[in-house]
XYZ file of C-alpha atoms in Angstrom:
295
model
C 0.000 0.000 0.000
C 1.073 3.578 -0.647
C -0.126 6.929 0.655
C -2.194 7.322 -2.511
C -4.273 4.299 -1.459
C -5.716 6.206 1.533
C -9.254 7.564 1.384
C -11.457 9.488 3.785
C -14.972 8.306 2.954
C -17.499 10.880 4.161
C -21.172 9.984 4.454
C -23.254 12.944 3.321
C -25.984 11.323 1.211
C -28.786 11.029 3.771
C -32.119 12.792 3.978
C -33.364 11.086 7.143
C -30.123 11.369 9.096
C -28.048 14.381 10.158
C -25.082 14.961 12.424
C -26.374 18.227 13.859
C -23.475 19.110 16.171
C -20.493 17.407 17.791
C -17.814 18.079 20.360
C -16.841 17.678 24.014
C -16.918 13.902 23.366
C -20.598 13.871 22.381
C -22.693 14.125 19.218
C -26.189 15.390 18.459
C -27.917 13.490 15.660
C -31.274 13.327 13.922
C -32.703 9.964 12.884
C -35.916 10.821 11.060
C -37.883 13.012 13.457
C -36.019 11.887 16.584
C -32.976 13.730 17.927
C -30.477 11.825 20.052
C -27.495 12.910 22.129
C -24.854 10.167 22.367
C -21.240 9.951 23.615
C -18.491 9.730 21.016
C -14.790 9.574 21.983
C -13.749 10.906 18.559
C -15.563 14.233 19.056
C -12.445 15.770 20.571
C -13.159 19.389 19.595
C -15.519 22.086 20.832
C -19.162 21.865 19.715
C -20.782 24.716 17.827
C -23.319 25.094 20.639
C -22.729 24.048 24.266
C -23.733 20.441 24.865
C -26.080 21.430 27.689
C -28.026 23.578 25.203
C -28.634 20.755 22.711
C -32.288 19.903 22.174
C -32.610 16.110 22.081
C -35.464 13.655 22.536
C -33.189 11.013 24.075
C -29.800 11.132 25.807
C -27.505 8.143 26.278
C -25.262 8.103 29.349
C -22.471 5.521 29.500
C -21.481 3.885 32.771
C -17.805 4.695 32.168
C -15.895 6.671 29.553
C -14.631 3.541 27.782
C -17.812 1.470 28.100
C -20.704 1.334 25.624
C -23.043 0.116 28.350
C -25.398 2.609 29.904
C -28.961 3.849 29.665
C -31.215 6.159 27.661
C -33.102 8.987 29.329
C -35.889 10.901 27.622
C -36.565 14.613 27.414
C -40.320 15.044 27.280
C -42.377 12.411 25.481
C -40.592 9.070 25.013
C -39.934 8.220 21.349
C -41.612 5.096 19.934
C -39.875 1.734 20.197
C -38.873 2.059 16.553
C -39.622 4.433 13.704
C -38.958 4.397 9.940
C -36.121 6.158 8.163
C -35.054 5.869 4.526
C -31.872 5.836 2.463
C -31.673 5.617 -1.333
C -35.024 3.882 -1.688
C -34.436 1.509 1.226
C -36.612 1.795 4.323
C -35.521 0.636 7.756
C -36.375 1.028 11.398
C -34.287 3.134 13.743
C -34.527 2.331 17.438
C -32.923 3.251 20.743
C -30.982 0.050 21.293
C -28.602 -1.140 23.977
C -24.937 -0.099 23.922
C -25.976 3.345 22.537
C -26.742 1.869 19.103
C -29.553 3.015 16.806
C -30.085 -0.032 14.593
C -28.072 1.496 11.754
C -24.566 2.902 11.244
C -25.105 5.939 8.969
C -21.438 6.147 7.942
C -21.787 2.811 6.139
C -23.820 4.474 3.401
C -20.527 5.101 1.571
C -20.093 1.328 1.302
C -23.742 0.544 0.525
C -23.719 2.901 -2.451
C -20.325 1.712 -3.741
C -21.330 -1.947 -3.374
C -24.548 -1.368 -5.313
C -22.612 0.333 -8.096
C -20.130 -2.542 -8.335
C -22.842 -5.216 -8.453
C -24.886 -3.340 -11.051
C -21.821 -2.700 -13.216
C -20.820 -6.384 -13.142
C -23.849 -7.319 -15.292
C -23.691 -10.950 -14.181
C -25.071 -13.044 -11.317
C -23.321 -12.121 -8.072
C -23.309 -14.192 -4.887
C -22.507 -12.205 -1.733
C -21.725 -13.117 1.881
C -22.361 -10.475 4.542
C -20.684 -11.470 7.829
C -21.561 -9.718 11.103
C -24.367 -8.196 9.033
C -26.237 -6.565 11.958
C -29.666 -5.300 10.837
C -29.091 -5.957 7.182
C -28.845 -2.665 5.321
C -25.803 -3.822 3.321
C -27.631 -7.051 2.494
C -30.654 -5.075 1.300
C -28.444 -2.808 -0.815
C -26.730 -5.811 -2.420
C -30.048 -7.554 -3.071
C -31.600 -4.400 -4.521
C -28.635 -4.183 -6.910
C -29.312 -7.742 -8.065
C -27.082 -9.949 -5.898
C -27.984 -13.195 -4.174
C -27.070 -12.661 -0.513
C -26.231 -14.780 2.514
C -26.633 -12.583 5.590
C -25.121 -13.819 8.846
C -25.196 -12.443 12.368
C -24.912 -14.072 15.791
C -27.798 -12.033 17.227
C -31.357 -13.315 16.673
C -32.629 -9.790 17.409
C -30.479 -8.314 14.644
C -31.645 -10.989 12.216
C -35.275 -10.263 13.126
C -34.759 -6.547 12.568
C -33.044 -7.264 9.252
C -36.100 -9.181 8.098
C -38.307 -6.282 9.249
C -36.177 -3.877 7.230
C -36.472 -6.135 4.186
C -40.252 -6.035 4.504
C -40.294 -2.256 4.886
C -38.112 -1.953 1.772
C -40.296 -4.261 -0.307
C -37.495 -6.839 -0.402
C -39.049 -9.584 1.722
C -39.072 -11.765 -1.406
C -35.491 -10.918 -2.374
C -32.867 -13.708 -2.532
C -31.494 -13.171 0.980
C -30.790 -16.075 3.360
C -30.955 -14.862 6.956
C -28.723 -17.009 9.172
C -28.084 -16.825 12.928
C -24.682 -18.386 13.522
C -21.111 -17.870 14.642
C -19.183 -16.297 11.764
C -16.038 -18.412 12.039
C -17.933 -21.688 12.364
C -20.171 -20.852 9.413
C -17.246 -19.871 7.195
C -15.344 -23.051 8.059
C -18.415 -25.120 7.148
C -18.689 -23.237 3.858
C -15.045 -24.033 3.127
C -15.675 -27.734 3.706
C -18.691 -27.566 1.387
C -16.648 -25.865 -1.314
C -18.958 -22.832 -1.374
C -17.773 -19.777 -3.286
C -18.731 -16.101 -3.202
C -18.058 -13.168 -5.515
C -18.450 -10.630 -2.700
C -17.581 -10.820 1.005
C -18.403 -8.049 3.488
C -17.050 -8.156 7.055
C -17.966 -5.836 9.930
C -16.498 -7.661 12.939
C -16.676 -6.386 16.518
C -13.710 -6.048 18.833
C -15.219 -8.793 20.994
C -18.331 -10.889 20.511
C -20.123 -14.105 21.336
C -21.848 -16.534 19.020
C -25.299 -18.054 19.613
C -23.699 -21.057 21.361
C -21.369 -18.877 23.446
C -18.523 -19.041 20.923
C -16.061 -16.190 21.447
C -14.682 -13.721 18.932
C -11.480 -11.768 19.650
C -10.583 -9.351 16.881
C -6.808 -9.458 17.288
C -6.592 -13.251 16.994
C -9.615 -14.117 14.847
C -9.662 -11.378 12.197
C -6.442 -12.490 10.433
C -7.727 -16.077 10.333
C -11.077 -14.959 8.949
C -9.326 -12.942 6.241
C -7.415 -16.055 5.172
C -10.690 -17.974 5.000
C -12.239 -15.123 3.015
C -9.617 -15.441 0.315
C -10.340 -19.166 -0.015
C -14.094 -18.492 -0.200
C -13.754 -16.136 -3.168
C -14.865 -17.354 -6.570
C -12.624 -17.509 -9.634
C -14.098 -14.177 -10.727
C -14.459 -12.186 -7.484
C -15.871 -8.681 -7.384
C -14.789 -7.166 -4.049
C -14.197 -7.536 -0.319
C -15.090 -4.840 2.219
C -13.893 -4.881 5.842
C -14.924 -2.273 8.412
C -13.306 -2.065 11.842
C -14.221 -0.221 15.045
C -12.832 0.276 18.546
C -9.436 -1.334 18.004
C -5.983 0.152 18.513
C -4.990 -0.107 14.878
C -4.478 2.371 12.073
C -6.051 2.112 8.649
C -2.574 1.149 7.392
C -2.569 -1.958 9.594
C -6.074 -2.971 8.500
C -5.290 -2.355 4.837
C -2.057 -4.324 4.967
C -3.800 -7.211 6.742
C -6.363 -7.376 3.949
C -3.689 -7.010 1.264
C -1.592 -9.787 2.785
C -4.529 -12.169 2.954
C -5.775 -11.470 -0.563
C -2.319 -11.918 -2.191
C -2.830 -9.688 -5.199
C -5.342 -7.190 -6.473
C -5.771 -3.639 -5.189
C -6.505 -2.512 -1.634
C -7.780 0.913 -0.653
C -7.956 1.702 3.054
C -8.805 4.671 5.203
C -11.362 6.114 7.573
C -15.106 6.561 7.481
C -16.603 9.829 8.668
C -19.869 11.761 8.835
C -20.128 15.391 7.786
C -21.578 17.751 10.357
C -24.478 19.928 9.231
C -23.919 22.738 11.741
C -22.574 25.138 9.115
C -18.876 24.520 9.758
C -16.239 22.350 8.111
C -16.223 19.413 10.537
C -16.341 15.676 9.897
C -16.662 13.088 12.656
C -14.417 10.030 12.127
C -16.193 6.807 12.989
C -14.125 3.767 12.007
C -11.604 2.172 9.667
C -12.169 0.347 6.415
C -10.351 -1.577 3.712
C -11.667 -2.468 0.260
C -10.152 -5.099 -1.994
C -10.802 -5.475 -5.712
C -9.073 -7.876 -8.108
C -7.615 -4.964 -10.106
């Protein structure tokens, strides 16, 4: 990899999501009609308006500075359990979930759009595997573009919400297999079966547990999963996307790990970010990514 292979991918293509303000280690966002105030360790600067003046419907307070666990409190009327938002013709439910999550990572729109473009441009049948697929927006984007998708996540709740999102988007009949399983175990079974995929998407956590209490440790398991990914690719692969959060690595390390596993092709790596809409030139970095293509 060279310096020219670095990209800052900024998500700014939403109508139903805005980063309204950020700073003092917090961020004010709008998901549809609901405003939320959440902690964010990357918001290391001063906000445009003081945090205590932000007008939010819900505020998440973490138990400790380095812990995602905590609780939501509500300002005025409590928002509904979930509510619809839309992106690029896809409809999905946002919700105030545990660990300060909202049921969607808005910064991933840069990958959803790019993946759709790649699948549509291929003009051939594409088989995709979405590992750690969460609530399924990438799977819906791939299916909408024409791919056959295997969506995997260890959380039954995430799988259920993914199916809900498919129904909201009019894709409940799309060729998506929704599977609750441990990612490593599933991939190793696919290798034994000789299964092949043209596209693999990975969004692994720093630490996780499978449905049968299997453990995932990023530092030890991610390199192994990348090696398996290379073996899973078809003879005419289209791309691999890996996104990484909450680890003490740079985009260079992630990109070189992907490049080393793929053994050829082109890797672009960098950071994902969201553009603030507060009338100043601020982007909030959110995570790392690496993309591999065969050329």
